PDB file of C-alpha atoms in Angstrom:
ATOM      1  CA  MET A   3      -3.384  66.944 -17.254  1.00 73.00           C
ATOM      2  CA  LYS A   4      -6.917  66.773 -15.969  1.00 83.00           C
ATOM      3  CA  LEU A   5      -7.903  64.456 -13.142  1.00 89.00           C
ATOM      4  CA  THR A   6     -11.117  62.497 -13.424  1.00 91.00           C
ATOM      5  CA  ASN A   7     -14.104  63.328 -11.228  1.00 93.00           C
ATOM      6  CA  TYR A   8     -13.478  59.990  -9.533  1.00 95.00           C
ATOM      7  CA  THR A   9     -10.045  61.120  -8.361  1.00 95.00           C
ATOM      8  CA  ASP A  10     -11.365  64.551  -7.432  1.00 96.00           C
ATOM      9  CA  PHE A  11     -14.137  63.000  -5.343  1.00 97.00           C
ATOM     10  CA  SER A  12     -11.679  60.571  -3.737  1.00 97.00           C
ATOM     11  CA  LEU A  13      -9.385  63.387  -2.663  1.00 97.00           C
ATOM     12  CA  ARG A  14     -12.321  65.442  -1.372  1.00 96.00           C
ATOM     13  CA  VAL A  15     -13.579  62.495   0.709  1.00 97.00           C
ATOM     14  CA  LEU A  16     -10.135  62.013   2.213  1.00 97.00           C
ATOM     15  CA  ILE A  17      -9.805  65.718   3.001  1.00 96.00           C
ATOM     16  CA  TYR A  18     -13.249  65.731   4.605  1.00 95.00           C
ATOM     17  CA  LEU A  19     -12.481  62.691   6.757  1.00 96.00           C
ATOM     18  CA  ALA A  20      -9.065  64.031   7.753  1.00 95.00           C
ATOM     19  CA  SER A  21     -10.641  67.293   8.886  1.00 94.00           C
ATOM     20  CA  ARG A  22     -12.911  65.540  11.393  1.00 91.00           C
ATOM     21  CA  GLU A  23     -12.138  65.811  15.102  1.00 84.00           C
ATOM     22  CA  ASN A  24     -10.620  62.705  16.689  1.00 83.00           C
ATOM     23  CA  ASN A  25     -11.326  60.538  13.640  1.00 81.00           C
ATOM     24  CA  GLU A  26     -15.060  61.060  14.195  1.00 90.00           C
ATOM     25  CA  LEU A  27     -17.385  58.882  12.137  1.00 94.00           C
ATOM     26  CA  SER A  28     -19.150  60.385   9.135  1.00 94.00           C
ATOM     27  CA  ASN A  29     -21.600  59.033   6.622  1.00 92.00           C
ATOM     28  CA  ILE A  30     -21.798  59.131   2.863  1.00 94.00           C
ATOM     29  CA  GLN A  31     -24.918  61.297   2.830  1.00 93.00           C
ATOM     30  CA  GLN A  32     -23.185  64.008   4.913  1.00 93.00           C
ATOM     31  CA  ILE A  33     -20.275  64.147   2.493  1.00 95.00           C
ATOM     32  CA  ALA A  34     -22.547  64.057  -0.558  1.00 96.00           C
ATOM     33  CA  ASP A  35     -24.607  66.947   0.803  1.00 95.00           C
ATOM     34  CA  ILE A  36     -21.605  69.083   1.734  1.00 94.00           C
ATOM     35  CA  TYR A  37     -19.896  68.722  -1.645  1.00 95.00           C
ATOM     36  CA  GLY A  38     -23.054  68.529  -3.735  1.00 94.00           C
ATOM     37  CA  ILE A  39     -22.033  65.173  -5.164  1.00 94.00           C
ATOM     38  CA  SER A  40     -24.283  62.219  -5.932  1.00 94.00           C
ATOM     39  CA  LYS A  41     -24.493  59.750  -3.049  1.00 95.00           C
ATOM     40  CA  ASN A  42     -24.289  56.900  -5.578  1.00 95.00           C
ATOM     41  CA  HIS A  43     -20.991  58.214  -6.957  1.00 93.00           C
ATOM     42  CA  LEU A  44     -19.568  58.632  -3.470  1.00 95.00           C
ATOM     43  CA  THR A  45     -20.635  55.138  -2.449  1.00 95.00           C
ATOM     44  CA  LYS A  46     -18.512  53.703  -5.244  1.00 95.00           C
ATOM     45  CA  VAL A  47     -15.588  55.995  -4.412  1.00 96.00           C
ATOM     46  CA  ILE A  48     -15.697  55.122  -0.720  1.00 96.00           C
ATOM     47  CA  TYR A  49     -15.967  51.401  -1.464  1.00 96.00           C
ATOM     48  CA  HIS A  50     -12.749  51.533  -3.507  1.00 96.00           C
ATOM     49  CA  LEU A  51     -10.975  53.744  -0.967  1.00 97.00           C
ATOM     50  CA  GLY A  52     -11.947  51.161   1.651  1.00 96.00           C
ATOM     51  CA  LYS A  53     -10.512  48.306  -0.421  1.00 96.00           C
ATOM     52  CA  ARG A  54      -7.163  50.122  -0.391  1.00 95.00           C
ATOM     53  CA  GLY A  55      -7.383  50.817   3.347  1.00 96.00           C
ATOM     54  CA  TYR A  56      -7.640  54.588   3.019  1.00 97.00           C
ATOM     55  CA  VAL A  57     -11.141  54.511   4.501  1.00 97.00           C
ATOM     56  CA  GLU A  58     -12.551  52.307   7.251  1.00 95.00           C
ATOM     57  CA  THR A  59     -16.210  51.398   6.993  1.00 93.00           C
ATOM     58  CA  ILE A  60     -18.044  50.510  10.191  1.00 91.00           C
ATOM     59  CA  ARG A  61     -21.368  48.765   9.708  1.00 89.00           C
ATOM     60  CA  GLY A  62     -24.370  48.832  11.968  1.00 85.00           C
ATOM     61  CA  ARG A  63     -26.672  51.297  13.594  1.00 85.00           C
ATOM     62  CA  ASN A  64     -23.891  53.484  14.950  1.00 84.00           C
ATOM     63  CA  GLY A  65     -21.628  52.872  11.981  1.00 89.00           C
ATOM     64  CA  GLY A  66     -20.105  55.211   9.474  1.00 93.00           C
ATOM     65  CA  ILE A  67     -16.830  55.906   7.765  1.00 96.00           C
ATOM     66  CA  ARG A  68     -13.520  57.375   8.857  1.00 95.00           C
ATOM     67  CA  LEU A  69      -9.935  57.380   7.743  1.00 96.00           C
ATOM     68  CA  GLY A  70      -8.398  53.925   7.711  1.00 96.00           C
ATOM     69  CA  LYS A  71      -4.845  55.265   7.888  1.00 96.00           C
ATOM     70  CA  SER A  72      -3.230  58.258   9.476  1.00 95.00           C
ATOM     71  CA  PRO A  73      -3.206  61.380   7.279  1.00 96.00           C
ATOM     72  CA  GLU A  74       0.583  61.420   7.221  1.00 97.00           C
ATOM     73  CA  SER A  75       0.654  57.914   5.746  1.00 97.00           C
ATOM     74  CA  ILE A  76      -1.701  58.708   2.846  1.00 98.00           C
ATOM     75  CA  ASN A  77       0.450  59.847  -0.058  1.00 98.00           C
ATOM     76  CA  ILE A  78      -1.338  62.017  -2.626  1.00 98.00           C
ATOM     77  CA  GLY A  79       0.630  60.663  -5.585  1.00 96.00           C
ATOM     78  CA  GLU A  80      -0.273  57.129  -4.566  1.00 97.00           C
ATOM     79  CA  VAL A  81      -3.961  58.035  -4.282  1.00 97.00           C
ATOM     80  CA  VAL A  82      -3.929  59.635  -7.736  1.00 96.00           C
ATOM     81  CA  ARG A  83      -2.239  56.601  -9.289  1.00 94.00           C
ATOM     82  CA  TYR A  84      -4.791  54.328  -7.595  1.00 96.00           C
ATOM     83  CA  THR A  85      -7.860  56.313  -8.588  1.00 95.00           C
ATOM     84  CA  GLU A  86      -6.887  57.344 -12.115  1.00 91.00           C
ATOM     85  CA  ASP A  87      -7.718  54.517 -14.461  1.00 81.00           C
ATOM     86  CA  ASP A  88      -5.699  55.943 -17.312  1.00 80.00           C
ATOM     87  CA  LEU A  89      -2.518  57.976 -17.112  1.00 80.00           C
ATOM     88  CA  VAL A  90      -1.993  57.515 -20.837  1.00 72.00           C
ATOM     89  CA  MET A  91      -1.684  61.115 -21.996  1.00 69.00           C
ATOM     90  CA  VAL A  92      -1.328  60.343 -25.690  1.00 68.00           C
ATOM     91  CA  GLU A  93      -1.769  57.338 -27.935  1.00 69.00           C
ATOM     92  CA  CYS A  94       1.926  56.465 -28.075  1.00 68.00           C
ATOM     93  CA  PHE A  95       2.014  55.861 -24.302  1.00 72.00           C
ATOM     94  CA  ASP A  96      -0.013  52.691 -24.916  1.00 71.00           C
ATOM     95  CA  PRO A  97       1.923  50.227 -27.091  1.00 73.00           C
ATOM     96  CA  LYS A  98      -1.230  48.163 -27.724  1.00 79.00           C
ATOM     97  CA  LYS A  99      -3.169  51.099 -29.174  1.00 79.00           C
ATOM     98  CA  ASN A 100      -0.362  53.094 -30.723  1.00 78.00           C
ATOM     99  CA  SER A 101      -0.776  53.573 -34.437  1.00 79.00           C
ATOM    100  CA  CYS A 102       1.157  56.823 -34.797  1.00 79.00           C
ATOM    101  CA  ILE A 103       3.645  56.467 -37.638  1.00 79.00           C
ATOM    102  CA  ILE A 104       6.202  58.861 -36.149  1.00 78.00           C
ATOM    103  CA  SER A 105       6.244  57.140 -32.782  1.00 79.00           C
ATOM    104  CA  PRO A 106       9.611  55.373 -33.278  1.00 80.00           C
ATOM    105  CA  ILE A 107      11.437  58.690 -33.700  1.00 81.00           C
ATOM    106  CA  CYS A 108       9.091  61.131 -31.945  1.00 81.00           C
ATOM    107  CA  SER A 109      10.527  63.405 -29.296  1.00 86.00           C
ATOM    108  CA  LEU A 110       7.124  64.599 -28.114  1.00 85.00           C
ATOM    109  CA  LYS A 111       6.331  61.347 -26.313  1.00 81.00           C
ATOM    110  CA  HIS A 112       9.574  61.665 -24.336  1.00 86.00           C
ATOM    111  CA  VAL A 113       8.757  65.247 -23.367  1.00 91.00           C
ATOM    112  CA  LEU A 114       5.233  64.276 -22.301  1.00 86.00           C
ATOM    113  CA  HIS A 115       6.526  61.284 -20.366  1.00 87.00           C
ATOM    114  CA  GLU A 116       8.989  63.560 -18.570  1.00 92.00           C
ATOM    115  CA  ALA A 117       6.170  65.996 -17.776  1.00 90.00           C
ATOM    116  CA  LEU A 118       3.936  63.229 -16.420  1.00 90.00           C
ATOM    117  CA  THR A 119       6.791  61.881 -14.310  1.00 92.00           C
ATOM    118  CA  ALA A 120       7.453  65.364 -12.897  1.00 95.00           C
ATOM    119  CA  TYR A 121       3.737  65.861 -12.185  1.00 94.00           C
ATOM    120  CA  LEU A 122       3.533  62.604 -10.251  1.00 95.00           C
ATOM    121  CA  HIS A 123       6.815  63.370  -8.485  1.00 97.00           C
ATOM    122  CA  VAL A 124       5.336  66.609  -7.128  1.00 97.00           C
ATOM    123  CA  LEU A 125       2.213  64.785  -5.907  1.00 97.00           C
ATOM    124  CA  ASP A 126       4.432  62.158  -4.266  1.00 97.00           C
ATOM    125  CA  GLN A 127       5.929  64.862  -2.051  1.00 98.00           C
ATOM    126  CA  TYR A 128       2.607  65.503  -0.286  1.00 98.00           C
ATOM    127  CA  THR A 129       0.452  63.603   2.146  1.00 98.00           C
ATOM    128  CA  LEU A 130      -3.113  64.073   3.286  1.00 97.00           C
ATOM    129  CA  LYS A 131      -1.715  65.696   6.409  1.00 97.00           C
ATOM    130  CA  ASP A 132      -0.113  68.387   4.229  1.00 97.00           C
ATOM    131  CA  LEU A 133      -3.473  69.074   2.582  1.00 96.00           C
ATOM    132  CA  THR A 134      -5.251  69.450   5.916  1.00 94.00           C
ATOM    133  CA  GLN A 135      -2.874  71.706   7.833  1.00 91.00           C
ATOM    134  CA  ASN A 136      -5.744  74.211   7.957  1.00 90.00           C
ATOM    135  CA  LYS A 137      -8.108  71.831   9.791  1.00 85.00           C
ATOM    136  CA  ASP A 138      -9.957  74.546  11.668  1.00 86.00           C
ATOM    137  CA  ALA A 139     -10.773  76.509   8.513  1.00 90.00           C
ATOM    138  CA  LEU A 140     -11.731  73.285   6.716  1.00 87.00           C
ATOM    139  CA  ARG A 141     -14.075  72.282   9.525  1.00 85.00           C
ATOM    140  CA  GLU A 142     -15.803  75.662   9.337  1.00 85.00           C
ATOM    141  CA  LEU A 143     -16.434  75.217   5.609  1.00 88.00           C
ATOM    142  CA  LEU A 144     -17.352  71.550   5.802  1.00 84.00           C
ATOM    143  CA  LEU A 145     -19.882  71.711   8.640  1.00 75.00           C
TER     144      LEU A 145
END
């Protein structure tokens, strides 16, 4: 399974913010420059992360962005489910679009569903805190 760039960027933003000292404020341009990602793409990502409470946006002259929740309360599986717009691996996962004639008796869809469930189960076992245990090394790379 391949994650979308949107999910990738979302996870990178969260890792960046979690690596900051004392929940220090950052700005979108800093993150865009460090990762080499379009500021416009990141603006959209950060807006949606803010709607979910993962990111706090502070307006004004001394404003910026920072984590809106503690790293240990941000579950990676939850973030992936929120940011991925389509976890439909194959046509038969979507009853509205399924036109496969073997679907009623197909074992493949059950195997793929089991694989997707296992994949998400693994992600559910990790938090942002788990992904940033190496804060010092992250800070060195991200500054």
